[in-house]
Coordinates of C-alpha atoms and ligand atoms in Angstrom, one line a residue:
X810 CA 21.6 19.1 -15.0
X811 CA 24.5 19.0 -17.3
X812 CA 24.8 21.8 -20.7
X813 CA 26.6 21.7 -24.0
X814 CA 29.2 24.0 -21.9
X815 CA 29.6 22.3 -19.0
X816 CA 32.7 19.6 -18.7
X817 CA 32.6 16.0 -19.4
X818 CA 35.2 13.2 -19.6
X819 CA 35.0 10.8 -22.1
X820 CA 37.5 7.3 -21.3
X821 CA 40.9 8.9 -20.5
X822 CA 40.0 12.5 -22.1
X823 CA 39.1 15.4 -20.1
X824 CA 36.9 17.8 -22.3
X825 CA 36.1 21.5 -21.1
X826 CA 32.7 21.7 -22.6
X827 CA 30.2 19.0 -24.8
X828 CA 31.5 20.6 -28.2
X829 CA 33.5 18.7 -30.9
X830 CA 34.7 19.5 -33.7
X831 CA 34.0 17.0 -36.4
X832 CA 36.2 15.3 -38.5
X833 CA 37.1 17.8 -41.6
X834 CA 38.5 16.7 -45.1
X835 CA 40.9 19.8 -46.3
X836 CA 43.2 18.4 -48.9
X837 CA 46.3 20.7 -47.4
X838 CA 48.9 17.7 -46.7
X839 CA 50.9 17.3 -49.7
X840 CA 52.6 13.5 -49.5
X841 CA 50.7 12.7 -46.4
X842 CA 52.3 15.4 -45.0
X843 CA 50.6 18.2 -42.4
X844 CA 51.8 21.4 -43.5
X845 CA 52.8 24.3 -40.4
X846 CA 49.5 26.2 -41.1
X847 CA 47.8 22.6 -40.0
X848 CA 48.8 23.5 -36.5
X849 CA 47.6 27.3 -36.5
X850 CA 44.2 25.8 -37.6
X851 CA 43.8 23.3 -35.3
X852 CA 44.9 25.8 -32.5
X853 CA 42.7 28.1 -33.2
X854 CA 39.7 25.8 -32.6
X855 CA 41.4 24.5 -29.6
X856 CA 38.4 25.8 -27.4
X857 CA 36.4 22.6 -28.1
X858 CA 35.9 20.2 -25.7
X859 CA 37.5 17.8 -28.3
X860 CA 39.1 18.2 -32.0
X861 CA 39.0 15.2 -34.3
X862 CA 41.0 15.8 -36.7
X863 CA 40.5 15.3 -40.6
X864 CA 40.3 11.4 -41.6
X865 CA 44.3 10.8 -41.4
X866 CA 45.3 7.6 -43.4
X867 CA 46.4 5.2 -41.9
X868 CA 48.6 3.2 -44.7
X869 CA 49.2 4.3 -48.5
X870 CA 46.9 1.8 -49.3
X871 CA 43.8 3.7 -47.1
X872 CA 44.0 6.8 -49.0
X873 CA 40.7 8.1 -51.4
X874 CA 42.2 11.7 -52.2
X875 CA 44.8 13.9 -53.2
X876 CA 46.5 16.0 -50.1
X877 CA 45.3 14.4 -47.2
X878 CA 47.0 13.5 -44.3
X879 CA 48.5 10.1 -43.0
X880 CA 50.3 8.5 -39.8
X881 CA 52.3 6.0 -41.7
X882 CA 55.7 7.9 -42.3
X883 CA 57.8 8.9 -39.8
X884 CA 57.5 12.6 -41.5
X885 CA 53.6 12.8 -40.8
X886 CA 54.1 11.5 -37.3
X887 CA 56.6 14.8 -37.2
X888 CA 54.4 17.1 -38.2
X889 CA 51.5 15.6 -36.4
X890 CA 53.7 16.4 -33.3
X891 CA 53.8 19.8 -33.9
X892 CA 49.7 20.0 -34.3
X893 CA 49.2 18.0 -31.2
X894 CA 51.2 20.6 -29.3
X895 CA 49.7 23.6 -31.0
X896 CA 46.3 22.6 -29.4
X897 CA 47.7 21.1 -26.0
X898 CA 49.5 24.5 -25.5
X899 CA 46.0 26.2 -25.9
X900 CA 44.4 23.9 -23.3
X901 CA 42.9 22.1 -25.7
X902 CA 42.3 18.0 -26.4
X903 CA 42.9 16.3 -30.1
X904 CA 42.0 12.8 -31.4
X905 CA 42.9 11.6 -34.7
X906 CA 40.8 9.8 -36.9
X907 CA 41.7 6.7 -38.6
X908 CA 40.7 6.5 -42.2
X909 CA 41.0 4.2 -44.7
X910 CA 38.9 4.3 -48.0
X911 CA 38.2 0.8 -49.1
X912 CA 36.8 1.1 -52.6
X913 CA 37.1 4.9 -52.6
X914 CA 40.3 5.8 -54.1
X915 CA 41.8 6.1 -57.3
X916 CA 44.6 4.2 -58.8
X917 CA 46.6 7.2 -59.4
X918 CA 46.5 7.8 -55.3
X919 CA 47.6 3.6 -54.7
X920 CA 50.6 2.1 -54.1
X921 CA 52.1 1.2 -57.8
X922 CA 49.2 2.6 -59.4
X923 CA 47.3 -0.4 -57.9
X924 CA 43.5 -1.3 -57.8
X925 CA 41.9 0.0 -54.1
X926 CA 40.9 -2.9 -52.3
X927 CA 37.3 -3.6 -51.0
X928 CA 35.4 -6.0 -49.0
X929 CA 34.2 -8.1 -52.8
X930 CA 35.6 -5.6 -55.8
X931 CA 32.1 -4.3 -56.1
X932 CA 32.6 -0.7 -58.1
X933 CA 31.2 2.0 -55.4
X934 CA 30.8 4.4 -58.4
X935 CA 31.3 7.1 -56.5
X936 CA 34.1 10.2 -56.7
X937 CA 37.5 11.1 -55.5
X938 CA 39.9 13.7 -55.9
X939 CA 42.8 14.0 -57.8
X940 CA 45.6 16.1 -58.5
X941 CA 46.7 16.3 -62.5
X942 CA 50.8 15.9 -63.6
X943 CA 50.1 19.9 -64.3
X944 CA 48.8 20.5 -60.7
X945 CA 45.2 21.4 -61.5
X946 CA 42.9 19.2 -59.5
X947 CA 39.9 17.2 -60.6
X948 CA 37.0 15.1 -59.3
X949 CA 37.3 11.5 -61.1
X950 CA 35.3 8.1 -60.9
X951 CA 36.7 6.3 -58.1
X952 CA 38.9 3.0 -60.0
X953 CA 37.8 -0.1 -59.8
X954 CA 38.4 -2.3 -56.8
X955 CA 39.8 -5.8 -56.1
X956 CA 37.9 -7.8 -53.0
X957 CA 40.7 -8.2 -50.4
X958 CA 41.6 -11.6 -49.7
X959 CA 41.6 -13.4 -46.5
X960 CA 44.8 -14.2 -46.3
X961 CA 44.9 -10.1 -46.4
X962 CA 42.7 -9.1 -43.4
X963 CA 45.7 -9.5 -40.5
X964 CA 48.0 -7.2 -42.2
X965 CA 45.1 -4.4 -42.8
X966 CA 44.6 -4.6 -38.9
X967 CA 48.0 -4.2 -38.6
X968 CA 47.8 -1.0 -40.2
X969 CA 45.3 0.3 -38.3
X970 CA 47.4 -1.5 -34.9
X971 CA 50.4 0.6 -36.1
X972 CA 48.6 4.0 -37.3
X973 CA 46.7 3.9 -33.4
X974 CA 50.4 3.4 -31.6
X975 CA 51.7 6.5 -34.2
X976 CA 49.3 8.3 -33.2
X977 CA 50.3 8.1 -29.9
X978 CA 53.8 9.3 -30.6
X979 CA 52.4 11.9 -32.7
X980 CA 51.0 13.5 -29.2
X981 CA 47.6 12.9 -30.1
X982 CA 45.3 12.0 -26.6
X983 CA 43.5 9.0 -28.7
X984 CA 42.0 8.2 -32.1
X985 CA 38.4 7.9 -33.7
X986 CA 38.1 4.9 -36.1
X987 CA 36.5 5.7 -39.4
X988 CA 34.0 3.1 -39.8
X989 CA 31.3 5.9 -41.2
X990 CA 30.7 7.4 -44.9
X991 CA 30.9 4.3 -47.1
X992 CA 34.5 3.5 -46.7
X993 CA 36.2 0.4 -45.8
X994 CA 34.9 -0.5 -42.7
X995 CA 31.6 0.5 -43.3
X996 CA 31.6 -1.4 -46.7
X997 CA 32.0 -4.3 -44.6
X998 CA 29.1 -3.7 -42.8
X999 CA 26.9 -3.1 -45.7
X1000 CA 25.2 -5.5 -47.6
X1001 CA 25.1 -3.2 -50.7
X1002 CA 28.9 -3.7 -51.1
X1003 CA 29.8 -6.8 -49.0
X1004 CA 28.6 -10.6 -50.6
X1005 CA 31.8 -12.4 -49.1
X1006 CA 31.0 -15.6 -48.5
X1007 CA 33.7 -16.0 -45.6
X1008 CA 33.6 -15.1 -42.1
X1009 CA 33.4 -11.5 -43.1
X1010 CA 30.3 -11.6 -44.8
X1011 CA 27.0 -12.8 -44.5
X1012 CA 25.5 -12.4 -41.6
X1013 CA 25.3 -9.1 -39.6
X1014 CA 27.6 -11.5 -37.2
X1015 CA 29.8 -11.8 -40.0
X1016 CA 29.9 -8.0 -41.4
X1017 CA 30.7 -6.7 -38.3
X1018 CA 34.0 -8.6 -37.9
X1019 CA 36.2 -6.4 -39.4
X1020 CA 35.7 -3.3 -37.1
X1021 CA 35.3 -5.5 -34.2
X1022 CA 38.9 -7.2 -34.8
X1023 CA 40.5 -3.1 -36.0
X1024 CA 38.5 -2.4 -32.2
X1025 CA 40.4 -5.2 -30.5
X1026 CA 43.8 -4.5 -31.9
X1027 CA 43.7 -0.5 -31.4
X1028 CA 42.3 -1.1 -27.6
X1029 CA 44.7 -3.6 -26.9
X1030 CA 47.6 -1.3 -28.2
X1031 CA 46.4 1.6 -26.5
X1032 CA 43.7 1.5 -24.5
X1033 CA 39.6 1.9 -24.8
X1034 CA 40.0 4.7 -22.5
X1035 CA 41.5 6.7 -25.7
X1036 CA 39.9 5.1 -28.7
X1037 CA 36.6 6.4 -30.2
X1038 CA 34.5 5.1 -33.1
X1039 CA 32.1 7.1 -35.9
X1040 CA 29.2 5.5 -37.3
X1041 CA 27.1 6.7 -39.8
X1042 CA 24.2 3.8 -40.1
X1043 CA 21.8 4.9 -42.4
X1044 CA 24.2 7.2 -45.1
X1045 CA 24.1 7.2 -48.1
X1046 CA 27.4 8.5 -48.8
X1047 CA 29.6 7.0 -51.1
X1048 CA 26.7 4.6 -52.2
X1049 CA 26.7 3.3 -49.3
X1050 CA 24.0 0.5 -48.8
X1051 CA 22.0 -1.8 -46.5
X1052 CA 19.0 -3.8 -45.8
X1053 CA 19.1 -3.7 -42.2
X1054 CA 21.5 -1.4 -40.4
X1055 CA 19.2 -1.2 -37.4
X1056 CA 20.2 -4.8 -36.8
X1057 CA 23.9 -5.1 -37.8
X1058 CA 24.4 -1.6 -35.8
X1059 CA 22.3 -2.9 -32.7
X1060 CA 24.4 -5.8 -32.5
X1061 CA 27.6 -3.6 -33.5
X1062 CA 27.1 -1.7 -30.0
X1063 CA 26.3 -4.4 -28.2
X1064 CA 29.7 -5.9 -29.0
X1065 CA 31.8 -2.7 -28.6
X1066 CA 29.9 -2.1 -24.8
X1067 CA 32.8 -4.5 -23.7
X1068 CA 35.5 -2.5 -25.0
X1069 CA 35.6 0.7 -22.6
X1070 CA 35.7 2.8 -25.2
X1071 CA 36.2 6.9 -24.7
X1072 CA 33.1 7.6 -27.3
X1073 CA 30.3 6.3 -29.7
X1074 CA 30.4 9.0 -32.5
X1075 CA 27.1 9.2 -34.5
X1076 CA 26.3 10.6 -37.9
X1077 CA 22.8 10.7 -37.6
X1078 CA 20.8 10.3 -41.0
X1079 CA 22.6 11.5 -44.4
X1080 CA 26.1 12.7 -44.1
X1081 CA 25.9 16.4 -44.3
X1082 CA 22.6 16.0 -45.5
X1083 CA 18.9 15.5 -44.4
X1084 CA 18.5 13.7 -40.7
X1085 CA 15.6 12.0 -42.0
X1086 CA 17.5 9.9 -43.8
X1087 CA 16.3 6.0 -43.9
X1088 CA 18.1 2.7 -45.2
X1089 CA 16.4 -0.8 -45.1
X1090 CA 12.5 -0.7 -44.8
X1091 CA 11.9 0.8 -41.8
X1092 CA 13.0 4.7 -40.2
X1093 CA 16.0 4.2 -37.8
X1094 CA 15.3 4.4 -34.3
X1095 CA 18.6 6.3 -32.9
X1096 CA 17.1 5.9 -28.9
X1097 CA 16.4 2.5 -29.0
X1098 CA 20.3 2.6 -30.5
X1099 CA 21.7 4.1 -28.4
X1100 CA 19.7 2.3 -25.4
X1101 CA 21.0 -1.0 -26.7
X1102 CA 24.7 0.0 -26.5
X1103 CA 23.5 1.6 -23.0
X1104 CA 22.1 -1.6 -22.0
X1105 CA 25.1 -3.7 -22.9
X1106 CA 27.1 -2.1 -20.2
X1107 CA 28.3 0.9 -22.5
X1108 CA 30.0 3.4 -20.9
X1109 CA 31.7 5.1 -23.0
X1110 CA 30.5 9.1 -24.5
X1111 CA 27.8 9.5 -26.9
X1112 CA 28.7 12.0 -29.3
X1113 CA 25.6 13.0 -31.8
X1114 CA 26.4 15.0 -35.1
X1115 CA 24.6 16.4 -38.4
X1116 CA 23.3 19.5 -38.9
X1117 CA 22.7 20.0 -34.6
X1118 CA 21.9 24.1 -34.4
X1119 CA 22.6 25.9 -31.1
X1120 CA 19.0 24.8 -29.7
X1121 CA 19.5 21.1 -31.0
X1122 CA 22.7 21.1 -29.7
X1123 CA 21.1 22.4 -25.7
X1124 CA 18.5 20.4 -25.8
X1125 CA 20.3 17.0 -26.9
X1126 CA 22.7 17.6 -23.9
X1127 CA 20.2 18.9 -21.1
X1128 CA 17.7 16.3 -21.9
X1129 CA 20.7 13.5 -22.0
X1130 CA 20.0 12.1 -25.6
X1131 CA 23.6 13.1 -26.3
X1132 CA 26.8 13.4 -23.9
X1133 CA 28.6 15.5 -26.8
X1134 CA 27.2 17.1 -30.2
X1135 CA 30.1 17.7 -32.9
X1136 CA 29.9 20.5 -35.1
X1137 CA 31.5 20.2 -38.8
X1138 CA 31.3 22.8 -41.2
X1139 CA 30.5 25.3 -38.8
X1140 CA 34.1 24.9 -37.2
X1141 CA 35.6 25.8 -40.7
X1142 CA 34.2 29.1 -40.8
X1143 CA 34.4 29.9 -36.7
X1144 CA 37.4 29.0 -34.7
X1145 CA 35.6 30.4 -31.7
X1146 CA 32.4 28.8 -32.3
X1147 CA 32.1 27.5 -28.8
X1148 CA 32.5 30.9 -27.7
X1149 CA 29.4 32.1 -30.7
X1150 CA 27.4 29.5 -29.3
X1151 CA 27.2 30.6 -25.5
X1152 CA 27.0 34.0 -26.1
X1153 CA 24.3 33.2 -28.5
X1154 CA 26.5 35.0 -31.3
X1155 CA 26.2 35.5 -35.4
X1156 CA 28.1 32.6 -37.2
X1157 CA 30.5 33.1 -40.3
X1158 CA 29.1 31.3 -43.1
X1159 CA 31.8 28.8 -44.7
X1160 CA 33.2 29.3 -48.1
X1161 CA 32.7 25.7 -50.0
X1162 CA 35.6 26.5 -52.4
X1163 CA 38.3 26.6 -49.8
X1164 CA 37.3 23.9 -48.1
X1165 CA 39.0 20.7 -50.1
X1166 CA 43.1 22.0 -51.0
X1167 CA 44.7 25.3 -51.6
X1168 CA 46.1 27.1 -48.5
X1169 CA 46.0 29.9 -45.4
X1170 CA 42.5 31.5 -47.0
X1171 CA 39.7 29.8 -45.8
X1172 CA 41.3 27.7 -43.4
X1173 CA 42.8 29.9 -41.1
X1174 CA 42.1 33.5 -41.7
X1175 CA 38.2 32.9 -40.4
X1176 CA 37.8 35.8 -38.1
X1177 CA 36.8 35.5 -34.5
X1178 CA 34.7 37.9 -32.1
X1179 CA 36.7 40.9 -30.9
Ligands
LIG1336 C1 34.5 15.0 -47.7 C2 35.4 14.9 -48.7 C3 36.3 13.9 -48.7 C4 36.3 13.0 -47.7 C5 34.1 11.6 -45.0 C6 36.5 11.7 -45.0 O1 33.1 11.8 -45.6 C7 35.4 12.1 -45.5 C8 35.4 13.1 -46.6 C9 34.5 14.1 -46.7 O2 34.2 10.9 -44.0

């Protein structure tokens, strides 16, 4: 029988033990930029069996907030390079996750102070992050968004084409795609903010297009063996919204089962928030989920996440409900937390006001066991 500690290699990526560390928004990369203090904090939690990194955008266009990182400038992809290493020299394994917001951005953070661009313009009255002329930061009403065009849709999977073969130069050993927490992909999947009338919309068929054809061109370009997808079905992050996610997700991992991929990546329930969660009229049933994609053929990892404790976290990998369990906020505040969790060890409790921006405090002066 296999344990959360235990090794496990998902595609072409050897982990060490079942732990991840989830994808982690810090707001600490000035002009897309990585600064050196993002490799010391990604080293330090190099003991996971995998980091994903923070969502990392992959064109100006894909980016929601102020500070974050990207893999669309040959400066990122520099200082990416030096992260990779950091954790590589520890032993450890890194993936970066490719973002892009959709709807949730600002015009202040576009390209020419442009409108964001979405699956129908539908406002996802939600919030974002931005940084004032006078460098205070504030949280603002996302702007309002233009529905991308069809003529549009090849050059957005481009992008993400382009950010997956980056991030392969960058040293990274494979990417997740961000088609979770209400942003672009996923507002193509939704019905609450996709009513195109084209072949990417309508039908579950239809809404699932988009990440299927983003899946297609990052595999071809670098492999399934190193590409990984997050899915949060039932959030209700960023307004997300949909009648029937139990149906457009089924078929969703039906469809990806042919693709090799390294990992299915799970948010289960509300993102960072209850597990109960439900969307549409019925309670998601994340077996019969996963057992679809199972059934397909999938072989790729199944990596759970939200709010798994130490016991949660056992259990989903001894009974074989999960392959991998990712840990978010708890990472923040422990570097060694795979450590804490064998030996059964106290956590650090995170401090939420260093977590989005600013610098070294509370990102990586966390203290570990002696
Ligand atoms: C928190 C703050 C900003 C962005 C996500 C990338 O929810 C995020 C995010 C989280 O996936």
């Amino acid at each position: 029988m296999a344990t959360l500690f235990d090794p496990i290699r998902l595609g072409d990526i050897e982990l060490a033990n079942r732990i991840a560390m989830a994808p982690l928004t810090r707001n600490r990369s000035p002009n897309a930029i990585p600064q050196a203090m993002a490799a010391t904090y990604y080293a330090q939690r190099a003991t996971a069996g995998l980091l994903i990194s923070e969502g990392t955008a992959i064109s100006h266009q894909a980016q929601g907030y102020a500070d974050v990182p990207g893999l669309y400038k040959p400066e990122s992809i520099e200082s990416w390079k030096k992260v990779t290493k950091a954790v590589h020299d520890k032993g450890g394994r890194i993936v970066t996750q490719l973002w892009h917001v959709g709807a949730i951005s600002h015009t202040s953070l576009q390209p020419n102070g442009g409108q964001p661009v979405s699956p129908s313009g539908i406002a996802a009255k939600s919030k974002t992050y931005v940084i004032n002329a006078d460098g205070s930061g504030a949280f603002v009403e996302t702007s309002e968004p233009r529905a991308l065009e069809l003529a549009e849709i090849p050059g957005l999977i481009e992008d993400y084409r382009k950010a997956a073969r980056a991030a392969i130069e960058a040293g990274f050993d494979g990417v997740e795609i961000h088609a979770a927490n209400g942003y672009l992909l996923q507002q193509f999947m939704s019905t609450g903010s996709n009513t195109r009338t084209d072949q990417y919309g309508g039908s579950a068929e239809n809404r699932i297009r988009l990440t299927l054809e983003v899946v297609d061109a990052i595999t071809k370009e670098i492999g399934g063996g190193r590409t990984g997808i997050r899915l949060s079905p039932v959030t209700p992050a960023n307004n997300n919204s949909d009648t029937n996610p139990q149906e457009s997700y089924t078929l969703l991992v039906e469809k990806l089962a042919a693709y090799d991929l390294a990992f299915i990546h799970v948010v289960e329930g509300a993102t960072g928030g209850p597990r109960d969660q439900t969307m549409g009229d019925k309670p998601f049933d994340w077996e019969a989920f996963k057992a679809a994609y199972r059934h397909a053929g999938g072989k790729g990892g199944w990596i759970v996440n939200n709010g798994y404790s130490r016991d949660m976290a056992m259990d989903a990998v001894e009974s074989g409900k999960a392959d991998v369990v990712a840990f978010g906020k708890a990472f923040i505040a422990n570097p060694d937390l795979v450590r804490r969790l064998k030996e059964n060890a106290p956590l650090n409790a995170g401090d939420q006001s260093t977590f989005y921006g600013g610098g070294e405090k509370g990102y990586t002066d966390y203290p570990t066991l002696d």
